[in-house]
Amino acid sequence: YMPPEQAAGKTALIGPAADIYALGAILYKLLTGHPPFQAPTTMEILKQVVDQEPVPPRRVNPRIPRDLETICLKCLQKEISRRFESADELVEELQRFQHGKPIRSRPISRWEHAWRWCRRNPLPAALAAGLCAAVILGVITATTLLNRARAEHRRFEQQQRTVEVLSGLVLRKTLDETDDWLRLF
């Protein structure tokens, strides 16, 4: 569980970040069942620690939550500045994960943030979903009724035009017949 700076012989860089790396290696083993780096000899392991990235835990076990993998891999960063600054920061991040809150190590999308809020607050989420469904259903119903009313109005106008045309024809025919009748006298 030696950090890359120690494996590379840079002892002046060894400090709290080395402990964070070790905690990340322990977390990795707990999640996957084996250490982040394995090889037949110690020298090969040290070379891997310095030169290679660990296999992401989710590739070993897809059931590992993405956020927990992110926390673990942040602990195992090669660059000291990319690891957690303190054990307290690591603990805070693990507690955020444990309580279903967004972790700070990985920004999440708005959808994922909303989904987590829904899981933490099921009653307000269900009420909000019900309200949204009611609004959508109302809009669909109103649109359907409006379209039916418009179609009915178009049919009525068509009937009116038909009646006007027929009335005009009947009136013309009646006038023509009346003219014919009047000519007989």
CSV table of C-alpha atoms in Angstrom, one decimal:
chain,number,residue,atom,x,y,z
A,1,TYR,CA,0.0,0.0,0.0
A,2,MET,CA,3.0,2.2,-0.7
A,3,PRO,CA,2.3,5.5,-2.5
A,4,PRO,CA,4.0,6.3,-5.8
A,5,GLU,CA,6.2,9.0,-4.2
A,6,GLN,CA,7.6,6.5,-1.7
A,7,ALA,CA,8.0,3.7,-4.3
A,8,ALA,CA,9.9,6.1,-6.5
A,9,GLY,CA,12.3,7.0,-3.6
A,10,LYS,CA,11.0,10.6,-3.2
A,11,THR,CA,11.0,10.4,0.6
A,12,ALA,CA,10.8,14.2,1.0
A,13,LEU,CA,7.3,14.0,-0.5
A,14,ILE,CA,6.0,11.5,2.0
A,15,GLY,CA,3.3,13.0,4.3
A,16,PRO,CA,-0.4,12.8,5.0
A,17,ALA,CA,-1.1,12.2,1.3
A,18,ALA,CA,0.8,8.9,1.6
A,19,ASP,CA,-1.7,7.9,4.2
A,20,ILE,CA,-4.6,8.9,2.0
A,21,TYR,CA,-3.1,6.7,-0.7
A,22,ALA,CA,-2.8,3.8,1.7
A,23,LEU,CA,-6.4,4.2,2.8
A,24,GLY,CA,-7.4,4.2,-0.9
A,25,ALA,CA,-5.5,1.0,-1.4
A,26,ILE,CA,-7.3,-0.6,1.6
A,27,LEU,CA,-10.7,0.6,0.2
A,28,TYR,CA,-9.8,-0.8,-3.2
A,29,LYS,CA,-9.0,-4.2,-1.6
A,30,LEU,CA,-12.3,-4.1,0.3
A,31,LEU,CA,-14.2,-3.3,-2.8
A,32,THR,CA,-12.5,-5.7,-5.2
A,33,GLY,CA,-11.0,-8.4,-3.0
A,34,HIS,CA,-7.4,-7.7,-4.1
A,35,PRO,CA,-4.9,-4.9,-3.9
A,36,PRO,CA,-4.7,-2.3,-6.6
A,37,PHE,CA,-1.5,-3.7,-8.0
A,38,GLN,CA,-0.4,-7.3,-8.2
A,39,ALA,CA,2.7,-8.9,-9.7
A,40,PRO,CA,5.0,-11.9,-9.0
A,41,THR,CA,7.8,-9.7,-7.5
A,42,THR,CA,8.0,-6.7,-5.2
A,43,MET,CA,10.0,-4.8,-7.8
A,44,GLU,CA,7.3,-5.3,-10.4
A,45,ILE,CA,4.6,-4.2,-8.0
A,46,LEU,CA,6.6,-1.0,-7.2
A,47,LYS,CA,7.0,-0.3,-10.9
A,48,GLN,CA,3.2,-0.7,-11.4
A,49,VAL,CA,2.6,1.7,-8.4
A,50,VAL,CA,4.8,4.3,-10.1
A,51,ASP,CA,3.8,3.8,-13.7
A,52,GLN,CA,0.4,2.3,-14.0
A,53,GLU,CA,-3.2,3.3,-13.1
A,54,PRO,CA,-5.1,0.7,-11.1
A,55,VAL,CA,-7.9,-1.1,-12.9
A,56,PRO,CA,-11.2,0.8,-12.0
A,57,PRO,CA,-13.0,-1.1,-9.3
A,58,ARG,CA,-16.2,-1.2,-11.3
A,59,ARG,CA,-14.5,-3.2,-14.0
A,60,VAL,CA,-13.7,-5.8,-11.4
A,61,ASN,CA,-17.2,-5.6,-9.8
A,62,PRO,CA,-19.8,-3.6,-11.7
A,63,ARG,CA,-22.1,-3.5,-8.7
A,64,ILE,CA,-19.7,-1.0,-6.9
A,65,PRO,CA,-21.4,2.4,-6.9
A,66,ARG,CA,-19.8,4.9,-9.2
A,67,ASP,CA,-19.3,7.5,-6.5
A,68,LEU,CA,-17.5,5.0,-4.2
A,69,GLU,CA,-15.2,4.1,-7.1
A,70,THR,CA,-14.5,7.8,-7.7
A,71,ILE,CA,-13.6,8.3,-4.0
A,72,CYS,CA,-11.3,5.2,-4.1
A,73,LEU,CA,-9.6,6.3,-7.3
A,74,LYS,CA,-9.1,9.8,-6.0
A,75,CYS,CA,-7.2,8.4,-3.1
A,76,LEU,CA,-5.0,6.4,-5.5
A,77,GLN,CA,-4.0,9.3,-7.7
A,78,LYS,CA,-0.4,9.4,-8.7
A,79,GLU,CA,-0.2,13.2,-8.2
A,80,ILE,CA,-0.3,14.2,-4.5
A,81,SER,CA,-2.3,17.3,-5.4
A,82,ARG,CA,-5.1,15.3,-6.9
A,83,ARG,CA,-5.7,13.2,-3.8
A,84,PHE,CA,-7.8,14.3,-0.8
A,85,GLU,CA,-6.0,16.9,1.2
A,86,SER,CA,-6.7,15.3,4.6
A,87,ALA,CA,-8.3,12.2,6.2
A,88,ASP,CA,-11.1,14.6,7.4
A,89,GLU,CA,-11.9,15.5,3.7
A,90,LEU,CA,-12.0,11.8,2.8
A,91,VAL,CA,-14.3,11.0,5.8
A,92,GLU,CA,-16.6,13.9,4.8
A,93,GLU,CA,-16.7,12.6,1.2
A,94,LEU,CA,-17.5,9.0,2.4
A,95,GLN,CA,-20.3,10.4,4.7
A,96,ARG,CA,-21.8,12.3,1.8
A,97,PHE,CA,-21.8,9.0,-0.2
A,98,GLN,CA,-23.3,7.1,2.7
A,99,HIS,CA,-26.1,9.6,3.1
A,100,GLY,CA,-26.8,9.6,-0.7
A,101,LYS,CA,-25.7,13.2,-1.1
A,102,PRO,CA,-23.6,14.3,-4.2
A,103,ILE,CA,-19.9,13.8,-3.6
A,104,ARG,CA,-17.6,16.7,-4.3
A,105,SER,CA,-14.9,14.5,-6.0
A,106,ARG,CA,-17.1,14.1,-9.1
A,107,PRO,CA,-19.5,16.7,-10.3
A,108,ILE,CA,-22.8,15.1,-11.2
A,109,SER,CA,-25.4,16.0,-13.8
A,110,ARG,CA,-28.6,17.9,-12.9
A,111,TRP,CA,-30.6,14.7,-13.6
A,112,GLU,CA,-28.4,12.6,-11.3
A,113,HIS,CA,-28.6,15.3,-8.6
A,114,ALA,CA,-32.4,15.4,-9.0
A,115,TRP,CA,-32.6,11.6,-8.8
A,116,ARG,CA,-30.6,11.5,-5.6
A,117,TRP,CA,-32.8,14.2,-4.1
A,118,CYS,CA,-35.8,12.1,-5.0
A,119,ARG,CA,-34.3,9.0,-3.3
A,120,ARG,CA,-33.6,11.1,-0.1
A,121,ASN,CA,-37.0,12.8,-0.2
A,122,PRO,CA,-39.5,10.2,-1.5
A,123,LEU,CA,-42.7,12.0,-0.3
A,124,PRO,CA,-42.0,15.4,-1.8
A,125,ALA,CA,-40.7,13.7,-5.0
A,126,ALA,CA,-43.9,11.6,-5.3
A,127,LEU,CA,-46.0,14.7,-4.8
A,128,ALA,CA,-44.0,16.7,-7.4
A,129,ALA,CA,-44.2,13.8,-9.8
A,130,GLY,CA,-48.0,13.6,-9.3
A,131,LEU,CA,-48.4,17.3,-9.8
A,132,CYS,CA,-46.3,17.1,-13.0
A,133,ALA,CA,-48.4,14.2,-14.2
A,134,ALA,CA,-51.6,16.1,-13.5
A,135,VAL,CA,-50.4,19.2,-15.3
A,136,ILE,CA,-49.3,17.1,-18.3
A,137,LEU,CA,-52.6,15.2,-18.3
A,138,GLY,CA,-54.5,18.6,-18.1
A,139,VAL,CA,-52.6,20.0,-21.0
A,140,ILE,CA,-53.2,16.9,-23.1
A,141,THR,CA,-56.9,16.9,-22.2
A,142,ALA,CA,-57.3,20.6,-22.9
A,143,THR,CA,-55.5,20.3,-26.2
A,144,THR,CA,-57.6,17.3,-27.2
A,145,LEU,CA,-60.8,19.2,-26.3
A,146,LEU,CA,-59.7,22.3,-28.1
A,147,ASN,CA,-58.9,20.3,-31.3
A,148,ARG,CA,-62.3,18.7,-31.1
A,149,ALA,CA,-64.0,22.1,-30.7
A,150,ARG,CA,-62.1,23.5,-33.6
A,151,ALA,CA,-63.0,20.5,-35.8
A,152,GLU,CA,-66.6,20.8,-34.7
A,153,HIS,CA,-66.5,24.5,-35.5
A,154,ARG,CA,-65.0,23.8,-39.0
A,155,ARG,CA,-67.8,21.2,-39.6
A,156,PHE,CA,-70.4,23.8,-38.5
A,157,GLU,CA,-69.0,26.4,-40.8
A,158,GLN,CA,-68.9,23.9,-43.7
A,159,GLN,CA,-72.5,23.0,-43.0
A,160,GLN,CA,-73.4,26.8,-42.9
A,161,ARG,CA,-71.7,27.3,-46.3
A,162,THR,CA,-73.5,24.3,-47.7
A,163,VAL,CA,-76.9,25.6,-46.3
A,164,GLU,CA,-76.1,29.0,-47.8
A,165,VAL,CA,-75.3,27.5,-51.2
A,166,LEU,CA,-78.4,25.3,-51.1
A,167,SER,CA,-80.5,28.1,-49.9
A,168,GLY,CA,-79.2,30.3,-52.8
A,169,LEU,CA,-79.9,27.5,-55.3
A,170,VAL,CA,-83.4,26.9,-53.9
A,171,LEU,CA,-84.1,30.7,-53.8
A,172,ARG,CA,-82.9,31.1,-57.4
A,173,LYS,CA,-85.0,28.1,-58.5
A,174,THR,CA,-88.0,29.5,-56.7
A,175,LEU,CA,-87.5,32.9,-58.2
A,176,ASP,CA,-87.1,31.3,-61.6
A,177,GLU,CA,-90.3,29.3,-61.1
A,178,THR,CA,-92.0,32.4,-59.9
A,179,ASP,CA,-90.9,34.4,-62.9
A,180,ASP,CA,-92.1,31.5,-65.1
A,181,TRP,CA,-95.4,31.5,-63.4
A,182,LEU,CA,-95.8,35.2,-63.6
A,183,ARG,CA,-95.1,35.1,-67.3
A,184,LEU,CA,-98.0,32.8,-67.8
A,185,PHE,CA,-100.3,35.5,-66.6
